[in-house]
PDB file of C-alpha atoms and ligand atoms in Angstrom:
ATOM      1  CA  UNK A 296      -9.236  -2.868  17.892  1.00  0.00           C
ATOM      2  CA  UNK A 297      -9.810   0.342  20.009  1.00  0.00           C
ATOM      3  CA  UNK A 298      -8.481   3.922  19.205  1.00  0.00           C
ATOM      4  CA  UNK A 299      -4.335   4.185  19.302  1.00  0.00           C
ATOM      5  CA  UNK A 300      -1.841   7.030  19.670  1.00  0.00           C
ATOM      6  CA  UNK A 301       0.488   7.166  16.322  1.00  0.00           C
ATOM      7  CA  UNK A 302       3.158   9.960  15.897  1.00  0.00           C
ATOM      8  CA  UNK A 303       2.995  11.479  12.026  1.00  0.00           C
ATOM      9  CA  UNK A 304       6.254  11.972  11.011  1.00  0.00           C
ATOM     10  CA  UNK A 305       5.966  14.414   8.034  1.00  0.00           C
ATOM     11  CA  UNK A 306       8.276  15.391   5.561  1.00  0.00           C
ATOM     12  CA  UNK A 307       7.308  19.576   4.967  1.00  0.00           C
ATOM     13  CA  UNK A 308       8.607  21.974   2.134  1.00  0.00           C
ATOM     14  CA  UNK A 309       6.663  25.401   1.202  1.00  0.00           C
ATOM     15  CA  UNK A 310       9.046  26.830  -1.488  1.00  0.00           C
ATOM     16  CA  UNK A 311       8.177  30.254  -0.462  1.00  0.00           C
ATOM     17  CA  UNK A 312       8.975  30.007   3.349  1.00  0.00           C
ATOM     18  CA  UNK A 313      11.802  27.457   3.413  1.00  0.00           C
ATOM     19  CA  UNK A 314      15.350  26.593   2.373  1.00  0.00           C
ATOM     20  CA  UNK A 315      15.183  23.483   2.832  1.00  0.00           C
ATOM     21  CA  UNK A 316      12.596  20.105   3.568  1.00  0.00           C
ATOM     22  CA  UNK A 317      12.088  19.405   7.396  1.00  0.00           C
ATOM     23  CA  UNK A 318      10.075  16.851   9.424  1.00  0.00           C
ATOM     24  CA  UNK A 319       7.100  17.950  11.913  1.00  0.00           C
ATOM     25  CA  UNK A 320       5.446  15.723  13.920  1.00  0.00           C
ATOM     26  CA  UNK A 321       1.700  15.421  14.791  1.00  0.00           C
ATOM     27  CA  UNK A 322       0.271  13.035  17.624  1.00  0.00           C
ATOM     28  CA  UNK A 323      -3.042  11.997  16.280  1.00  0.00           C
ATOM     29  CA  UNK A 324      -5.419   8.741  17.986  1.00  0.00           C
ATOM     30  CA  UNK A 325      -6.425   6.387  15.269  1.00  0.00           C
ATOM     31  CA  UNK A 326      -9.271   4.174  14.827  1.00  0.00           C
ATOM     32  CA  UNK A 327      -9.577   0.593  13.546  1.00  0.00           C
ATOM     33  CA  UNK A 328      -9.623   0.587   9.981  1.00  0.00           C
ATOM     34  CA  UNK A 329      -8.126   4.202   9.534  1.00  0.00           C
ATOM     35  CA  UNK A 330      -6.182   5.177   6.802  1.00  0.00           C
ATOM     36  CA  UNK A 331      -3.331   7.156   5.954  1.00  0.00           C
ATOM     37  CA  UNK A 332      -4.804   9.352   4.009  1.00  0.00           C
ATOM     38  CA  UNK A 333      -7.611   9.854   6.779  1.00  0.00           C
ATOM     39  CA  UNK A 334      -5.511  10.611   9.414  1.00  0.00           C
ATOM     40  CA  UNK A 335      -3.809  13.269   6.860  1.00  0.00           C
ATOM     41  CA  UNK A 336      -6.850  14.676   6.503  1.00  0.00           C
ATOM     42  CA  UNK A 337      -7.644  14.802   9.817  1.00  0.00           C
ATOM     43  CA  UNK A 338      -4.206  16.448  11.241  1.00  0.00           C
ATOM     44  CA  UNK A 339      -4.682  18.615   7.898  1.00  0.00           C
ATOM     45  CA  UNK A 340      -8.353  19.816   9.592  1.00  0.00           C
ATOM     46  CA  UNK A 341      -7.707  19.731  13.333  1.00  0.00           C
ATOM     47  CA  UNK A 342      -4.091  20.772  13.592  1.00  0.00           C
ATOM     48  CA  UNK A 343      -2.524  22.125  10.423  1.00  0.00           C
ATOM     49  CA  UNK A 344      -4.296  23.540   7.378  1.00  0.00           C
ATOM     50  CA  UNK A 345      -1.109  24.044   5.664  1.00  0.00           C
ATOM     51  CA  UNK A 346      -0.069  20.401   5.512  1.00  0.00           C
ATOM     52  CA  UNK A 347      -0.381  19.907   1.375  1.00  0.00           C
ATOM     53  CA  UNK A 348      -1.203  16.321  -0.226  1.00  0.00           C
ATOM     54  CA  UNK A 349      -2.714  15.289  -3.380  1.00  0.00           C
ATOM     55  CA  UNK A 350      -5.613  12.479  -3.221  1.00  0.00           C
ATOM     56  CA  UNK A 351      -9.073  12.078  -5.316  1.00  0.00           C
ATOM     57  CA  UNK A 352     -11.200   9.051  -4.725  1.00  0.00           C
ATOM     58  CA  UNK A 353      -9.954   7.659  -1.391  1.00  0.00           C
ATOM     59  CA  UNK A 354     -10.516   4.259  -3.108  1.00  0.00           C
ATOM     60  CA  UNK A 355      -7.027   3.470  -4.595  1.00  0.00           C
ATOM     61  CA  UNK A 356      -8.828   4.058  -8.206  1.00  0.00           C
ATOM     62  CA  UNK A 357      -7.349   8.046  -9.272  1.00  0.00           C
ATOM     63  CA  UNK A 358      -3.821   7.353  -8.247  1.00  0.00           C
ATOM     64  CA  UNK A 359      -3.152  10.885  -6.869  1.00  0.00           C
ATOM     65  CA  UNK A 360      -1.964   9.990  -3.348  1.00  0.00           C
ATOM     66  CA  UNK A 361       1.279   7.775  -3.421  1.00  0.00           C
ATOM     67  CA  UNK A 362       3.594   8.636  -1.261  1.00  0.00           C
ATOM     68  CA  UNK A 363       6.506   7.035   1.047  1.00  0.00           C
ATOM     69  CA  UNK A 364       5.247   5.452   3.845  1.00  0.00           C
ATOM     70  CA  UNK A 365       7.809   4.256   6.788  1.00  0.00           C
ATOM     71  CA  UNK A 366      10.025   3.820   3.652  1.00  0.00           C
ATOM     72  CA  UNK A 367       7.756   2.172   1.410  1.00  0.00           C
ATOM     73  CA  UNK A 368       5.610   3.922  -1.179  1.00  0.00           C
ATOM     74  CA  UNK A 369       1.916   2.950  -1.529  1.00  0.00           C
ATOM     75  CA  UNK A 370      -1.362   4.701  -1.845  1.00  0.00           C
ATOM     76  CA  UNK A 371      -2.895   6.684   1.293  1.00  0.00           C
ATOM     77  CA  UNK A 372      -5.711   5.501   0.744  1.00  0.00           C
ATOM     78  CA  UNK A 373      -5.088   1.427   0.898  1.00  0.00           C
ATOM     79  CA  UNK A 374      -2.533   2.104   3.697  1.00  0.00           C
ATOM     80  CA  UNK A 375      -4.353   1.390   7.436  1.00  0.00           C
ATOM     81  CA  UNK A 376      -2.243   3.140  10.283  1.00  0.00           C
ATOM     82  CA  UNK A 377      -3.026   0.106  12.662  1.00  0.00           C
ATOM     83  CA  UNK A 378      -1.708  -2.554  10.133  1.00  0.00           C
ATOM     84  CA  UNK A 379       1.736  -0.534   9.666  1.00  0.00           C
ATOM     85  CA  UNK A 380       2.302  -1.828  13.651  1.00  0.00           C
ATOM     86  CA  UNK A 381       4.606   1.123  14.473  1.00  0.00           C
ATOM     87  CA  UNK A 382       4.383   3.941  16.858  1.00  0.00           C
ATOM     88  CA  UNK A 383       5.979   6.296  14.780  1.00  0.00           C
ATOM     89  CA  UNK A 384       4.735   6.995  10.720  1.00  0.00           C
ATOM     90  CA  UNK A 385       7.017   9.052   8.543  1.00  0.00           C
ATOM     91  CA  UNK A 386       5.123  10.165   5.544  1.00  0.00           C
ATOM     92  CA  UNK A 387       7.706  11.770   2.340  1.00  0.00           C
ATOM     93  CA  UNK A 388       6.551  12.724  -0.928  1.00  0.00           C
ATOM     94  CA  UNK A 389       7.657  10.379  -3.735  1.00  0.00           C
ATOM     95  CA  UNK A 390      11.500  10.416  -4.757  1.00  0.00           C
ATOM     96  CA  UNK A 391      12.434  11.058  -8.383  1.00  0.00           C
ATOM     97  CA  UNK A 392       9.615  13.774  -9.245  1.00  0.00           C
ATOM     98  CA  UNK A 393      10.721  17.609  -7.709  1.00  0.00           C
ATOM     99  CA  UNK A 394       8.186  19.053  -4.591  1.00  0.00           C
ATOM    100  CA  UNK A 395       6.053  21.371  -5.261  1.00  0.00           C
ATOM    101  CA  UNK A 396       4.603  21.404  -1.447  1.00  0.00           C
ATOM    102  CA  UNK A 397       5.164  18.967   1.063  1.00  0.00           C
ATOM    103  CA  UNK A 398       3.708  15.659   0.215  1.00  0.00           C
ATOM    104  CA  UNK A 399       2.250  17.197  -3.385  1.00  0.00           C
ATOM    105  CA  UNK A 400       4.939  16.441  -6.252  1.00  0.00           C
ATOM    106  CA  UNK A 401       5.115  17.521  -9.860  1.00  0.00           C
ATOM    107  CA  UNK A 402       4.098  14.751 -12.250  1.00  0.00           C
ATOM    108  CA  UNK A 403       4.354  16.697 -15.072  1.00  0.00           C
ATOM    109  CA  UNK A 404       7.689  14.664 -16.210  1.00  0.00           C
ATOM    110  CA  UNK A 405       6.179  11.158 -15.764  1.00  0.00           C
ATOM    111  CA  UNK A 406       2.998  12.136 -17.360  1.00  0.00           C
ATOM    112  CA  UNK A 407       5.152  13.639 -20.423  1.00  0.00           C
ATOM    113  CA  UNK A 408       6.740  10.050 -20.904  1.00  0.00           C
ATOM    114  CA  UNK A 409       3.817   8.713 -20.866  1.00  0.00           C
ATOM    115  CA  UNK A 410       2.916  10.996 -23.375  1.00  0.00           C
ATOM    116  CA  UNK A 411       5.977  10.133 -25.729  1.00  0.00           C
ATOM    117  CA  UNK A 412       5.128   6.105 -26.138  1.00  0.00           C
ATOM    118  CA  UNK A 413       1.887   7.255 -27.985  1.00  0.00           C
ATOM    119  CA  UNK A 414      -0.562   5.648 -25.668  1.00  0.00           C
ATOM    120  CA  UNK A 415      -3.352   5.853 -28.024  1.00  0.00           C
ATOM    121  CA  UNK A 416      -4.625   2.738 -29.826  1.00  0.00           C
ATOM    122  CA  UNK A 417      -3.262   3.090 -33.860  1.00  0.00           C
ATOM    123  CA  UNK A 418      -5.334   0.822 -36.342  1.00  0.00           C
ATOM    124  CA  UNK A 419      -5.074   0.279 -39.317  1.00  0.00           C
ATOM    125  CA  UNK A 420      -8.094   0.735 -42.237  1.00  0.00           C
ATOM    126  CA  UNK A 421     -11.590   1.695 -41.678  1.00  0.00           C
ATOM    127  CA  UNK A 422     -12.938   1.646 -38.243  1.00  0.00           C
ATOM    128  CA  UNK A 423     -15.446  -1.007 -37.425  1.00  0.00           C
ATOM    129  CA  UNK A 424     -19.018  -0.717 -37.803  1.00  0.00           C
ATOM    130  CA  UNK A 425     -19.629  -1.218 -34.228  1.00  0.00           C
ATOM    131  CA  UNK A 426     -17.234  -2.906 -31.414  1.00  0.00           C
ATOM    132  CA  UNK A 427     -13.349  -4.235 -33.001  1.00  0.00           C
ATOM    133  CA  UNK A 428     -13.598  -7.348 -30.597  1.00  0.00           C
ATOM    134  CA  UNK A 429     -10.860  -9.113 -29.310  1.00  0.00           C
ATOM    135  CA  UNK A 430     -10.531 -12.730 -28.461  1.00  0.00           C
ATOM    136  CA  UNK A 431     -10.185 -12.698 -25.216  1.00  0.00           C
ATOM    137  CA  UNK A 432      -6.960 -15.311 -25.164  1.00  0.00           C
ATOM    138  CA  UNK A 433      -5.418 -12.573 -27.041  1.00  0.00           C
ATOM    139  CA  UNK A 434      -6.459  -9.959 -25.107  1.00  0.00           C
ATOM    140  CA  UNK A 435      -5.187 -11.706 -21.606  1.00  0.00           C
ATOM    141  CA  UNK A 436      -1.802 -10.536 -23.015  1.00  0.00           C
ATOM    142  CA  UNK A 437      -2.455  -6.629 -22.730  1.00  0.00           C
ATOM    143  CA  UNK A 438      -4.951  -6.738 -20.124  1.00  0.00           C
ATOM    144  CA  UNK A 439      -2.805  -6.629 -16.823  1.00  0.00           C
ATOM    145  CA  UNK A 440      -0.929  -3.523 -18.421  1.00  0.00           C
ATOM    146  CA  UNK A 441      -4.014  -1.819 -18.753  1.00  0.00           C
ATOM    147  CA  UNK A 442      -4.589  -1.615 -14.823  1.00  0.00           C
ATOM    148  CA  UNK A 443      -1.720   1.240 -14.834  1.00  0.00           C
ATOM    149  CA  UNK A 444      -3.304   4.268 -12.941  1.00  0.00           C
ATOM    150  CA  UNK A 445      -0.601   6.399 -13.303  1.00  0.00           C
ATOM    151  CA  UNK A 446       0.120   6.434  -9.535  1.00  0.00           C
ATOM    152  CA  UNK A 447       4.039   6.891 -10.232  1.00  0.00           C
ATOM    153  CA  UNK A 448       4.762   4.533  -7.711  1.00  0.00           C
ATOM    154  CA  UNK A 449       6.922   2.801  -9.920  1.00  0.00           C
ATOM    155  CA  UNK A 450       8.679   5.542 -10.829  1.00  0.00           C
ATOM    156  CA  UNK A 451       9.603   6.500  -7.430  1.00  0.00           C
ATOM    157  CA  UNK A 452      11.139   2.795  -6.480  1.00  0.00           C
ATOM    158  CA  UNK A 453      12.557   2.911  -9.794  1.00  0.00           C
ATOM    159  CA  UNK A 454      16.561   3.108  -9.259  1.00  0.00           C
ATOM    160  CA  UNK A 455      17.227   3.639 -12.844  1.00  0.00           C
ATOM    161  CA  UNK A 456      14.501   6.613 -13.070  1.00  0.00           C
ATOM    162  CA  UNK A 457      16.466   8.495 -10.102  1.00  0.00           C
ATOM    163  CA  UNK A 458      19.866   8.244 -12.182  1.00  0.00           C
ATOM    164  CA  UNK A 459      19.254   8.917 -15.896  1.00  0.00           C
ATOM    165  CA  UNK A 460      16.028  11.998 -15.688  1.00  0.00           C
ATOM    166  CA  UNK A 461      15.110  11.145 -19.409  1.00  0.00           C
ATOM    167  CA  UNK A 462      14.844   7.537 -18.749  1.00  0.00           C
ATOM    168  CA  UNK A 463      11.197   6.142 -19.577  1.00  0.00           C
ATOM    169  CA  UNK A 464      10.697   4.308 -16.517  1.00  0.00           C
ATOM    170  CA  UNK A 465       8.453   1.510 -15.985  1.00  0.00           C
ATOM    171  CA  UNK A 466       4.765   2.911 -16.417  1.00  0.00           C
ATOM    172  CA  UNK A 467       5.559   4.536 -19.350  1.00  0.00           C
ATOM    173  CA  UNK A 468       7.230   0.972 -21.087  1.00  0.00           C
ATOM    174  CA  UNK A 469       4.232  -0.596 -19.456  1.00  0.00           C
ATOM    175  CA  UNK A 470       2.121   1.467 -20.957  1.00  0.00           C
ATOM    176  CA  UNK A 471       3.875   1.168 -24.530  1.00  0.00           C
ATOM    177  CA  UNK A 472       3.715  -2.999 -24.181  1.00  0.00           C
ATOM    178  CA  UNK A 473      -0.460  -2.709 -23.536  1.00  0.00           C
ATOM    179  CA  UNK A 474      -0.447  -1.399 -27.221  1.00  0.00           C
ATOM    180  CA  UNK A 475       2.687  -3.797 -28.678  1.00  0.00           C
ATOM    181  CA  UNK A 476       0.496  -6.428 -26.944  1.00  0.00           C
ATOM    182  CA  UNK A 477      -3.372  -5.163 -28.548  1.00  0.00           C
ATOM    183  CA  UNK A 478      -3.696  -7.281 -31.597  1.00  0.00           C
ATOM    184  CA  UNK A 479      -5.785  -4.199 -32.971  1.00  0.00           C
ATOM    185  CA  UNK A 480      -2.689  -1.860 -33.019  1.00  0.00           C
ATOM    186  CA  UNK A 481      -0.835  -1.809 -36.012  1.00  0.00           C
ATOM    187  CA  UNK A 482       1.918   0.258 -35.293  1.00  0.00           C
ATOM    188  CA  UNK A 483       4.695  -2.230 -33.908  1.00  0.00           C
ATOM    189  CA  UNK A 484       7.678  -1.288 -36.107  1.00  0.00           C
ATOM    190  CA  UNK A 485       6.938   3.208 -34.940  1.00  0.00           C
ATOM    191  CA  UNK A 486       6.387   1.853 -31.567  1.00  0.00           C
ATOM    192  CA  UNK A 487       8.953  -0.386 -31.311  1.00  0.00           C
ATOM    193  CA  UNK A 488      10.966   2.755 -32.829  1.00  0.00           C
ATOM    194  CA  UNK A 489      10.075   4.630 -29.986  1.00  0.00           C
ATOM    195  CA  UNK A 490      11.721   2.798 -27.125  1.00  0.00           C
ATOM    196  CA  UNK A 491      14.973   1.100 -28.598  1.00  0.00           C
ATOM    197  CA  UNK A 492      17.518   3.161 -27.134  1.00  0.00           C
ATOM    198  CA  UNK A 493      19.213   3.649 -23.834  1.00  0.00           C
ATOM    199  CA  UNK A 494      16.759   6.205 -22.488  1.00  0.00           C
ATOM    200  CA  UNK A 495      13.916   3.251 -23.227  1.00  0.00           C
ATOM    201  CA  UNK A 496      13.715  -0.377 -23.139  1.00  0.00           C
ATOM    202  CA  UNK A 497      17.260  -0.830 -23.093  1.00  0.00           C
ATOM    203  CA  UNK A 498      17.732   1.247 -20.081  1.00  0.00           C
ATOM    204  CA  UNK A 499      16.050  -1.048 -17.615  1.00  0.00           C
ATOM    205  CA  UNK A 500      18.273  -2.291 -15.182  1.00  0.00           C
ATOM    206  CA  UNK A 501      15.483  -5.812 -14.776  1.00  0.00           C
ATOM    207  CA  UNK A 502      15.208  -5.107 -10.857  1.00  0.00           C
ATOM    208  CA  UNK A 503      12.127  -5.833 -10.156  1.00  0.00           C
ATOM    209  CA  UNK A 504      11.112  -3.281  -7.676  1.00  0.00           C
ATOM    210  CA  UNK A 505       8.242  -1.818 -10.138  1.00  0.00           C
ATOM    211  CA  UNK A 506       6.016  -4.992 -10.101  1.00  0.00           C
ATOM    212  CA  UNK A 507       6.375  -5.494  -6.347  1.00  0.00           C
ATOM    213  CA  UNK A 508       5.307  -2.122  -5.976  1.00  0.00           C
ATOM    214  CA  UNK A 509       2.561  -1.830  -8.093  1.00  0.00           C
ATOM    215  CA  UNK A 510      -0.917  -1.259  -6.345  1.00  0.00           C
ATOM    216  CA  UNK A 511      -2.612  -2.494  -9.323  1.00  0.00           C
ATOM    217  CA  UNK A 512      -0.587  -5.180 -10.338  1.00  0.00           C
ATOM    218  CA  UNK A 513       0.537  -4.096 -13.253  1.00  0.00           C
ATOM    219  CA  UNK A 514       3.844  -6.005 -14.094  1.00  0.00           C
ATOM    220  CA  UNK A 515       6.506  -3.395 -16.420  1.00  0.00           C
ATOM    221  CA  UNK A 516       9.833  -5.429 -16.048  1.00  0.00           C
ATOM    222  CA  UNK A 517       7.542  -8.545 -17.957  1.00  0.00           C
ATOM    223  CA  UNK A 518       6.550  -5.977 -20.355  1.00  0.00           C
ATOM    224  CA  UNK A 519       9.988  -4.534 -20.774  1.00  0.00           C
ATOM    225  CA  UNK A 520      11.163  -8.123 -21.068  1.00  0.00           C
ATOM    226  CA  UNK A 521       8.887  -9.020 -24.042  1.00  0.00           C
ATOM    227  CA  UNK A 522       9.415  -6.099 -25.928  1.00  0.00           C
ATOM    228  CA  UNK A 523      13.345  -6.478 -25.632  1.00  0.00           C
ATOM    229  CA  UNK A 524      12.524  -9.883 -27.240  1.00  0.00           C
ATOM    230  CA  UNK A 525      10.236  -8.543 -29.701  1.00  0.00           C
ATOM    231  CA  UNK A 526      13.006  -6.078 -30.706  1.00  0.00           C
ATOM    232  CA  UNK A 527      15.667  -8.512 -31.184  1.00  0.00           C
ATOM    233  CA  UNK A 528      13.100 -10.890 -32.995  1.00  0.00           C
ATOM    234  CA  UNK A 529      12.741  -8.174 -35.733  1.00  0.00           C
ATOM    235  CA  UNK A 530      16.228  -8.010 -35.961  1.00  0.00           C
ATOM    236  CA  UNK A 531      16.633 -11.231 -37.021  1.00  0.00           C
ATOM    237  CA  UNK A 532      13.836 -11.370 -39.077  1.00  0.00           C
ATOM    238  CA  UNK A 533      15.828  -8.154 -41.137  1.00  0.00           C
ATOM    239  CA  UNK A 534      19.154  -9.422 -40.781  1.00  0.00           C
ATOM    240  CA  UNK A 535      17.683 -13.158 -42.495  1.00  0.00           C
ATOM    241  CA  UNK A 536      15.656 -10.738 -45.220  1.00  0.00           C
ATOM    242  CA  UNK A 537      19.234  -9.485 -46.252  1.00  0.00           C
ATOM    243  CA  UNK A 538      20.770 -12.834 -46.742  1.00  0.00           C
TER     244      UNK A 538
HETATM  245  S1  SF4 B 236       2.406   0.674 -13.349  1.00  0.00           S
HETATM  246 FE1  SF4 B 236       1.491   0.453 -11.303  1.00  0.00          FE
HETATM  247  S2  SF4 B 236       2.865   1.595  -9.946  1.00  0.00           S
HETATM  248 FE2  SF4 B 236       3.301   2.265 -12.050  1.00  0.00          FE
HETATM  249  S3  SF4 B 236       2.034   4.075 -12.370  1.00  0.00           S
HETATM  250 FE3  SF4 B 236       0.871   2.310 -13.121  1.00  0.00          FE
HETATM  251  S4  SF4 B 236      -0.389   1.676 -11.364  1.00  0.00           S
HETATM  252 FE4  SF4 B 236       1.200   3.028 -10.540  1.00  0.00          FE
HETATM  253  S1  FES B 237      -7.105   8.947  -3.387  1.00  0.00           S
HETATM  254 FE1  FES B 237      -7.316   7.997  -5.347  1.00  0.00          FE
HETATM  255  S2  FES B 237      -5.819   6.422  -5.299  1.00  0.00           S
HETATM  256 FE2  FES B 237      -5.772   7.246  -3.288  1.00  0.00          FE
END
């Protein structure tokens, strides 16, 4: 496939110069195979050093550079111009998180929920000698919800996380099912704790769009599904203790 003429559509906001977000367009040829976030760095060198975007390892491992592209968000890095078959790419920084600069958003919020399901691995007793293995039946459980690279795609698709700011959203409860699901973590009734409420697992409206987003396949509605069950299991199990 030889070189092609695309029109970058991109949405721009410098806080210190303007009101308000507007588009600007760049004409750019792109080669077979070229990416998104190549041809970003390209206008970015040859035509605009202001243009602001967030990427890392170009190899859809760090998770800096999701963004929307022609309305749907994916990585930069994964996304090939040619492939997207349209004249015209619009590029916008990812909804629910506030701009700092054009395409570069603060993640400080989604990292903070992250933060609040205790993503750290709570045993209990003496630590092993050397490795606490896992069978690895049991560990096919938690493994696809360890994949999470904290891209926030998920978050932006996320209709639930764009009406209710303190809701969880679906890395975070993804995140909090890889340790419900670790048989090494001992710390289900805290954890559980943590997310029963309307903010957490309760506040998932089961759409879907997270898993079909998800570079990395990392499925949160089937996490958020199993811990709802969980929850209610342990209700039972209390409610039969009492009788
Ligand atoms: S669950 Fe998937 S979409 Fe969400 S932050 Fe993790 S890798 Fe990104
Ligand atoms: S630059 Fe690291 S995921 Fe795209």
């Amino acid at each position: 496939m030889a070189a092609k003429n695309f029109t970058f559509r991109i949405r721009r906001f410098d806080p210190e110069r303007d009101k308000e977000p507007h588009f600007e367009g760049y004409s750019l040829d792109v080669s077979e195979d070229m990416t998104v976030l190549e041809s970003l760095l390209r206008i970015q060198t040859e035509q605009d050093g202001t243009l602001s975007f967030r990427y890392a390892c170009r190899g859809a491992v760090c998770g800096s550079c999701a963004m929307v592209i022609n309305g749907r968000i994916d990585l930069a890095c994964r996304s090939q111009v040619q492939v997207l078959n349209q004249e015209t790419i619009t590029i916008e920084p990812l909804p629910h998180l506030s701009v700092i600069k054009d395409l570069v958003v603060d993640m400080d919020l989604f990292l903070s929920k992250n933060q609040t399901v205790q993503p750290w691995l709570q045993p209990i007793g003496h630590e092993p000698e050397r490795e606490n293995l896992v069978d690895p039946v049991q560990w096919a459980e938690a493994e696809p919800y360890t994949n999470c690279i904290l891209c926030a795609s998920c978050y932006g698709v996320c209709p639930k996380a764009g009406q209710d700011p303190d809701y969880l959203g679906p890395a975070a409860l993804a995140k909090h099912y890889r340790f419900l699901a670790d048989i090494r973590d001992k710390a289900d009734e805290t954890r559980l704790a943590l997310v029963n409420n309307d903010h957490g697992i309760w506040g998932c409206d089961m759409v879907w769009n997270c898993v079909e987003i998800c570079p990395k396949g990392v499925p949160p509605t089937q996490g958020i599904g199993k811990t709802r069950a969980r929850i209610r299991r342990a209700q039972r199990d209390q409610e039969k203790g009492h009788t």
